[in-house]
mmCIF file of C-alpha atoms and ligand atoms in Angstrom:
data_model
loop_
_atom_site.group_PDB
_atom_site.id
_atom_site.type_symbol
_atom_site.label_atom_id
_atom_site.label_comp_id
_atom_site.label_asym_id
_atom_site.label_seq_id
_atom_site.Cartn_x
_atom_site.Cartn_y
_atom_site.Cartn_z
ATOM 1 C CA MET Y 1035 121.043 -16.797 -17.073
ATOM 2 C CA LEU Y 1036 120.275 -16.826 -13.083
ATOM 3 C CA GLU Y 1037 121.225 -20.159 -10.957
ATOM 4 C CA PHE Y 1038 120.971 -20.166 -7.287
ATOM 5 C CA GLN Y 1039 120.661 -23.522 -5.125
ATOM 6 C CA THR Y 1040 118.534 -24.432 -2.403
ATOM 7 C CA THR Y 1041 118.584 -27.177 0.572
ATOM 8 C CA GLN Y 1042 115.442 -26.946 1.956
ATOM 9 C CA PRO Y 1043 111.713 -26.345 0.254
ATOM 10 C CA GLU Y 1044 111.819 -22.901 2.561
ATOM 11 C CA GLU Y 1045 114.500 -21.486 0.754
ATOM 12 C CA THR Y 1046 113.205 -22.177 -2.497
ATOM 13 C CA ILE Y 1047 109.594 -20.536 -1.397
ATOM 14 C CA THR Y 1048 111.887 -18.106 -0.406
ATOM 15 C CA ILE Y 1049 113.716 -17.037 -3.761
ATOM 16 C CA ALA Y 1050 110.105 -17.358 -5.162
ATOM 17 C CA LYS Y 1051 109.040 -15.063 -3.082
ATOM 18 C CA LYS Y 1052 111.318 -12.206 -4.269
ATOM 19 C CA LEU Y 1053 109.825 -12.819 -7.757
ATOM 20 C CA GLY Y 1054 106.003 -13.174 -6.946
ATOM 21 C CA ARG Y 1055 106.820 -9.125 -5.399
ATOM 22 C CA GLN Y 1056 107.770 -8.258 -8.812
ATOM 23 C CA LEU Y 1057 105.189 -10.301 -10.729
ATOM 24 C CA GLN Y 1058 102.400 -8.280 -13.248
ATOM 25 C CA ALA Y 1059 99.362 -9.090 -15.026
ATOM 26 C CA GLY Y 1060 99.996 -10.897 -17.982
ATOM 27 C CA ASP Y 1061 102.844 -11.932 -17.270
ATOM 28 C CA VAL Y 1062 104.140 -15.765 -17.953
ATOM 29 C CA LEU Y 1063 106.201 -18.642 -15.949
ATOM 30 C CA LEU Y 1064 106.967 -21.869 -17.258
ATOM 31 C CA LEU Y 1065 107.987 -24.466 -14.388
ATOM 32 C CA ASP Y 1066 110.308 -26.933 -15.880
ATOM 33 C CA GLY Y 1067 110.919 -29.953 -13.920
ATOM 34 C CA ASP Y 1068 110.750 -34.164 -13.193
ATOM 35 C CA LEU Y 1069 107.948 -34.322 -10.636
ATOM 36 C CA GLY Y 1070 108.913 -33.673 -6.918
ATOM 37 C CA ALA Y 1071 111.657 -31.322 -8.338
ATOM 38 C CA GLY Y 1072 110.074 -28.244 -6.526
ATOM 39 C CA LYS Y 1073 107.844 -26.526 -9.027
ATOM 40 C CA THR Y 1074 104.564 -27.112 -6.969
ATOM 41 C CA THR Y 1075 106.322 -25.530 -4.426
ATOM 42 C CA PHE Y 1076 108.093 -22.674 -5.810
ATOM 43 C CA THR Y 1077 104.410 -21.388 -6.653
ATOM 44 C CA LYS Y 1078 103.579 -21.248 -2.527
ATOM 45 C CA GLY Y 1079 106.377 -18.869 -2.464
ATOM 46 C CA LEU Y 1080 105.188 -16.856 -5.701
ATOM 47 C CA ALA Y 1081 101.676 -16.757 -4.024
ATOM 48 C CA GLU Y 1082 103.047 -15.301 -0.654
ATOM 49 C CA GLY Y 1083 104.573 -12.778 -3.194
ATOM 50 C CA LEU Y 1084 100.797 -11.688 -3.916
ATOM 51 C CA ASP Y 1085 99.922 -11.464 -0.413
ATOM 52 C CA ILE Y 1086 97.578 -14.947 -2.235
ATOM 53 C CA LYS Y 1087 96.442 -16.127 2.065
ATOM 54 C CA ARG Y 1088 94.828 -19.214 0.975
ATOM 55 C CA TYR Y 1089 96.782 -22.464 0.378
ATOM 56 C CA ILE Y 1090 98.215 -23.367 -2.921
ATOM 57 C CA LYS Y 1091 97.272 -26.633 -3.700
ATOM 58 C CA SER Y 1092 98.198 -28.560 -6.949
ATOM 59 C CA PRO Y 1093 96.202 -28.718 -9.996
ATOM 60 C CA THR Y 1094 97.256 -32.206 -10.994
ATOM 61 C CA PHE Y 1095 93.787 -33.394 -10.986
ATOM 62 C CA THR Y 1096 91.961 -29.772 -11.908
ATOM 63 C CA LEU Y 1097 94.699 -28.345 -14.584
ATOM 64 C CA ILE Y 1098 93.674 -25.020 -13.504
ATOM 65 C CA ARG Y 1099 93.643 -23.349 -10.002
ATOM 66 C CA GLU Y 1100 92.393 -19.722 -10.046
ATOM 67 C CA TYR Y 1101 93.472 -17.487 -7.041
ATOM 68 C CA PRO Y 1102 92.178 -14.304 -7.186
ATOM 69 C CA ASP Y 1103 92.454 -12.721 -3.761
ATOM 70 C CA GLY Y 1104 96.061 -11.482 -3.581
ATOM 71 C CA ARG Y 1105 97.686 -8.041 -5.286
ATOM 72 C CA ILE Y 1106 96.438 -9.518 -8.944
ATOM 73 C CA PRO Y 1107 95.492 -13.183 -9.909
ATOM 74 C CA LEU Y 1108 97.013 -16.526 -9.933
ATOM 75 C CA TYR Y 1109 96.448 -18.810 -12.011
ATOM 76 C CA HIS Y 1110 98.250 -21.942 -11.571
ATOM 77 C CA MET Y 1111 97.900 -24.621 -14.102
ATOM 78 C CA ASP Y 1112 99.502 -27.832 -14.171
ATOM 79 C CA VAL Y 1113 98.650 -29.672 -18.047
ATOM 80 C CA TYR Y 1114 100.306 -33.408 -17.422
ATOM 81 C CA ARG Y 1115 97.216 -34.625 -18.394
ATOM 82 C CA LEU Y 1116 97.313 -32.808 -21.904
ATOM 83 C CA GLU Y 1117 99.932 -35.032 -23.283
ATOM 84 C CA GLU Y 1118 98.030 -36.726 -25.317
ATOM 85 C CA THR Y 1119 95.338 -34.120 -26.372
ATOM 86 C CA GLY Y 1120 97.002 -30.984 -26.085
ATOM 87 C CA ALA Y 1121 95.568 -27.891 -25.363
ATOM 88 C CA SER Y 1122 94.098 -25.984 -28.312
ATOM 89 C CA ASP Y 1123 90.344 -25.539 -26.922
ATOM 90 C CA LEU Y 1124 90.964 -24.407 -24.046
ATOM 91 C CA GLY Y 1125 91.087 -21.044 -24.689
ATOM 92 C CA LEU Y 1126 94.150 -20.642 -22.308
ATOM 93 C CA GLU Y 1127 95.386 -17.109 -24.654
ATOM 94 C CA GLU Y 1128 92.856 -15.670 -22.433
ATOM 95 C CA TYR Y 1129 94.810 -16.572 -19.178
ATOM 96 C CA PHE Y 1130 97.986 -15.180 -20.585
ATOM 97 C CA ASP Y 1131 97.040 -11.988 -22.364
ATOM 98 C CA GLY Y 1132 94.667 -11.336 -19.273
ATOM 99 C CA ASP Y 1133 94.523 -9.519 -16.103
ATOM 100 C CA GLY Y 1134 96.721 -11.919 -13.762
ATOM 101 C CA VAL Y 1135 99.888 -14.211 -13.645
ATOM 102 C CA SER Y 1136 99.759 -17.476 -15.640
ATOM 103 C CA VAL Y 1137 102.260 -20.174 -14.015
ATOM 104 C CA ILE Y 1138 102.373 -23.035 -15.990
ATOM 105 C CA GLU Y 1139 103.527 -26.804 -14.582
ATOM 106 C CA TRP Y 1140 104.374 -29.356 -17.702
ATOM 107 C CA SER Y 1141 104.194 -26.694 -20.259
ATOM 108 C CA GLN Y 1142 105.903 -28.872 -22.734
ATOM 109 C CA PHE Y 1143 102.539 -30.232 -23.622
ATOM 110 C CA ILE Y 1144 101.128 -27.160 -24.597
ATOM 111 C CA ALA Y 1145 103.840 -25.838 -26.681
ATOM 112 C CA ASP Y 1146 101.761 -24.132 -29.486
ATOM 113 C CA GLU Y 1147 99.294 -21.930 -27.267
ATOM 114 C CA LEU Y 1148 102.445 -20.607 -25.884
ATOM 115 C CA PRO Y 1149 103.134 -16.631 -25.694
ATOM 116 C CA SER Y 1150 106.547 -15.847 -27.356
ATOM 117 C CA ASP Y 1151 107.936 -13.856 -24.710
ATOM 118 C CA TYR Y 1152 108.182 -15.942 -20.908
ATOM 119 C CA LEU Y 1153 110.211 -16.590 -17.962
ATOM 120 C CA THR Y 1154 111.615 -20.022 -17.631
ATOM 121 C CA ILE Y 1155 112.407 -21.862 -14.731
ATOM 122 C CA HIS Y 1156 114.476 -25.159 -14.660
ATOM 123 C CA PHE Y 1157 114.322 -27.685 -11.255
ATOM 124 C CA ASN Y 1158 116.879 -29.886 -10.899
ATOM 125 C CA LYS Y 1159 117.606 -32.706 -8.158
ATOM 126 C CA ASN Y 1160 120.680 -33.565 -6.938
ATOM 127 C CA ASP Y 1161 121.862 -37.371 -7.054
ATOM 128 C CA ASP Y 1162 123.664 -36.867 -4.227
ATOM 129 C CA ASP Y 1163 121.525 -34.430 -1.233
ATOM 130 C CA ASP Y 1164 117.346 -35.023 -1.401
ATOM 131 C CA GLN Y 1165 116.607 -32.304 -0.276
ATOM 132 C CA MET Y 1166 119.082 -30.217 -2.394
ATOM 133 C CA ARG Y 1167 118.205 -28.169 -5.758
ATOM 134 C CA THR Y 1168 119.205 -25.887 -8.466
ATOM 135 C CA LEU Y 1169 117.320 -23.132 -9.776
ATOM 136 C CA VAL Y 1170 117.553 -21.420 -13.353
ATOM 137 C CA PHE Y 1171 115.801 -18.547 -14.640
ATOM 138 C CA GLU Y 1172 115.948 -18.460 -18.648
ATOM 139 C CA PRO Y 1173 114.314 -15.226 -19.549
ATOM 140 C CA HIS Y 1174 112.414 -14.814 -23.675
ATOM 141 C CA GLY Y 1175 111.756 -11.092 -23.956
ATOM 142 C CA ALA Y 1176 113.437 -7.989 -22.464
ATOM 143 C CA ARG Y 1177 110.011 -7.783 -19.956
ATOM 144 C CA TYR Y 1178 111.325 -10.840 -18.359
ATOM 145 C CA THR Y 1179 114.953 -10.385 -18.698
ATOM 146 C CA ALA Y 1180 114.100 -7.293 -16.490
ATOM 147 C CA LEU Y 1181 111.652 -8.771 -14.299
ATOM 148 C CA VAL Y 1182 114.635 -11.321 -12.544
ATOM 149 C CA GLU Y 1183 116.727 -7.819 -12.397
ATOM 150 C CA ALA Y 1184 114.474 -6.819 -10.443
ATOM 151 C CA SER Y 1185 113.786 -9.133 -8.319
ATOM 152 C CA PHE Y 1186 117.085 -10.715 -7.803
ATOM 153 C CA ASP Y 1187 119.157 -7.673 -7.444
ATOM 154 C CA ASN Y 1188 120.130 -6.116 -4.821
HETATM 155 P P1 LIG O 502 106.923 -30.877 -8.162
HETATM 156 O O1 LIG O 502 105.177 -29.591 -8.661
HETATM 157 O O2 LIG O 502 107.320 -30.152 -9.281
HETATM 158 O O3 LIG O 502 106.339 -32.274 -8.845
HETATM 159 P P2 LIG O 502 106.768 -30.460 -5.222
HETATM 160 O O4 LIG O 502 106.766 -28.593 -5.091
HETATM 161 O O5 LIG O 502 104.843 -30.828 -5.423
HETATM 162 O O6 LIG O 502 106.763 -30.876 -6.714
HETATM 163 O O7 LIG O 502 106.789 -30.778 -4.395
HETATM 164 C C1 LIG O 502 108.427 -31.263 -4.170
HETATM 165 C C2 LIG O 502 108.644 -32.316 -2.585
HETATM 166 O O8 LIG O 502 110.186 -32.007 -2.759
HETATM 167 C C3 LIG O 502 108.291 -31.645 -1.858
HETATM 168 O O9 LIG O 502 107.841 -32.523 -0.953
HETATM 169 C C4 LIG O 502 109.293 -30.661 -0.777
HETATM 170 O O10 LIG O 502 109.105 -30.698 0.427
HETATM 171 C C5 LIG O 502 110.957 -31.489 -1.146
HETATM 172 N N1 LIG O 502 111.960 -30.228 -0.923
HETATM 173 C C6 LIG O 502 112.733 -31.218 -0.716
HETATM 174 N N2 LIG O 502 113.783 -30.308 -1.376
HETATM 175 C C7 LIG O 502 113.617 -29.068 -1.844
HETATM 176 C C8 LIG O 502 113.800 -27.844 -1.626
HETATM 177 N N3 LIG O 502 115.209 -27.245 -1.702
HETATM 178 N N4 LIG O 502 112.993 -26.996 -2.667
HETATM 179 C C9 LIG O 502 111.655 -27.576 -3.461
HETATM 180 N N5 LIG O 502 111.366 -28.664 -2.805
HETATM 181 C C10 LIG O 502 112.310 -29.314 -1.789
HETATM 182 MG MG1 LIG O 503 103.090 -30.008 -9.737
#
């Protein structure tokens, strides 16, 4: 597992941008961490790496925001509100198997709907420094091991 410490939001964005440049259609990223840990900030960097010019806004109230105007489409999901109901009727597989990249905040609430392979990125805050974050990359499956290598091996 690969781990980074960042000390300001711009650093988190820079790391995400490197990953964003390597993303391919059908990739699924799970962003795991508390409120305010930096999941949406990270997604802004992914969008930069995908050459998306639109402003990335949290999909907390819309569940999914779609950004079709980059190198490949970005589907940004925040499924926090599905904690009670689950996601079985939403047709999420169409996003996961589709022509773009799916990025999911609070994926534990749709655990039954997820594909077998994905990249989990864990975000942890630090008690001593409110700008410090630890990012841990945990690939599940060969595609995501290769993706992490291609993004950060230099
Ligand atoms: P989440 O989507 O996980 O709830 P957000 O990305 O919306 O989190 O919010 C993270 C907040 O923390 C933002 O206000 C961001 O500016 C701030 N922040 C401070 N330091 C960092 C850092 N090192 N990395 C990411 N965000 C940071
Ligand atoms: Mg968020």
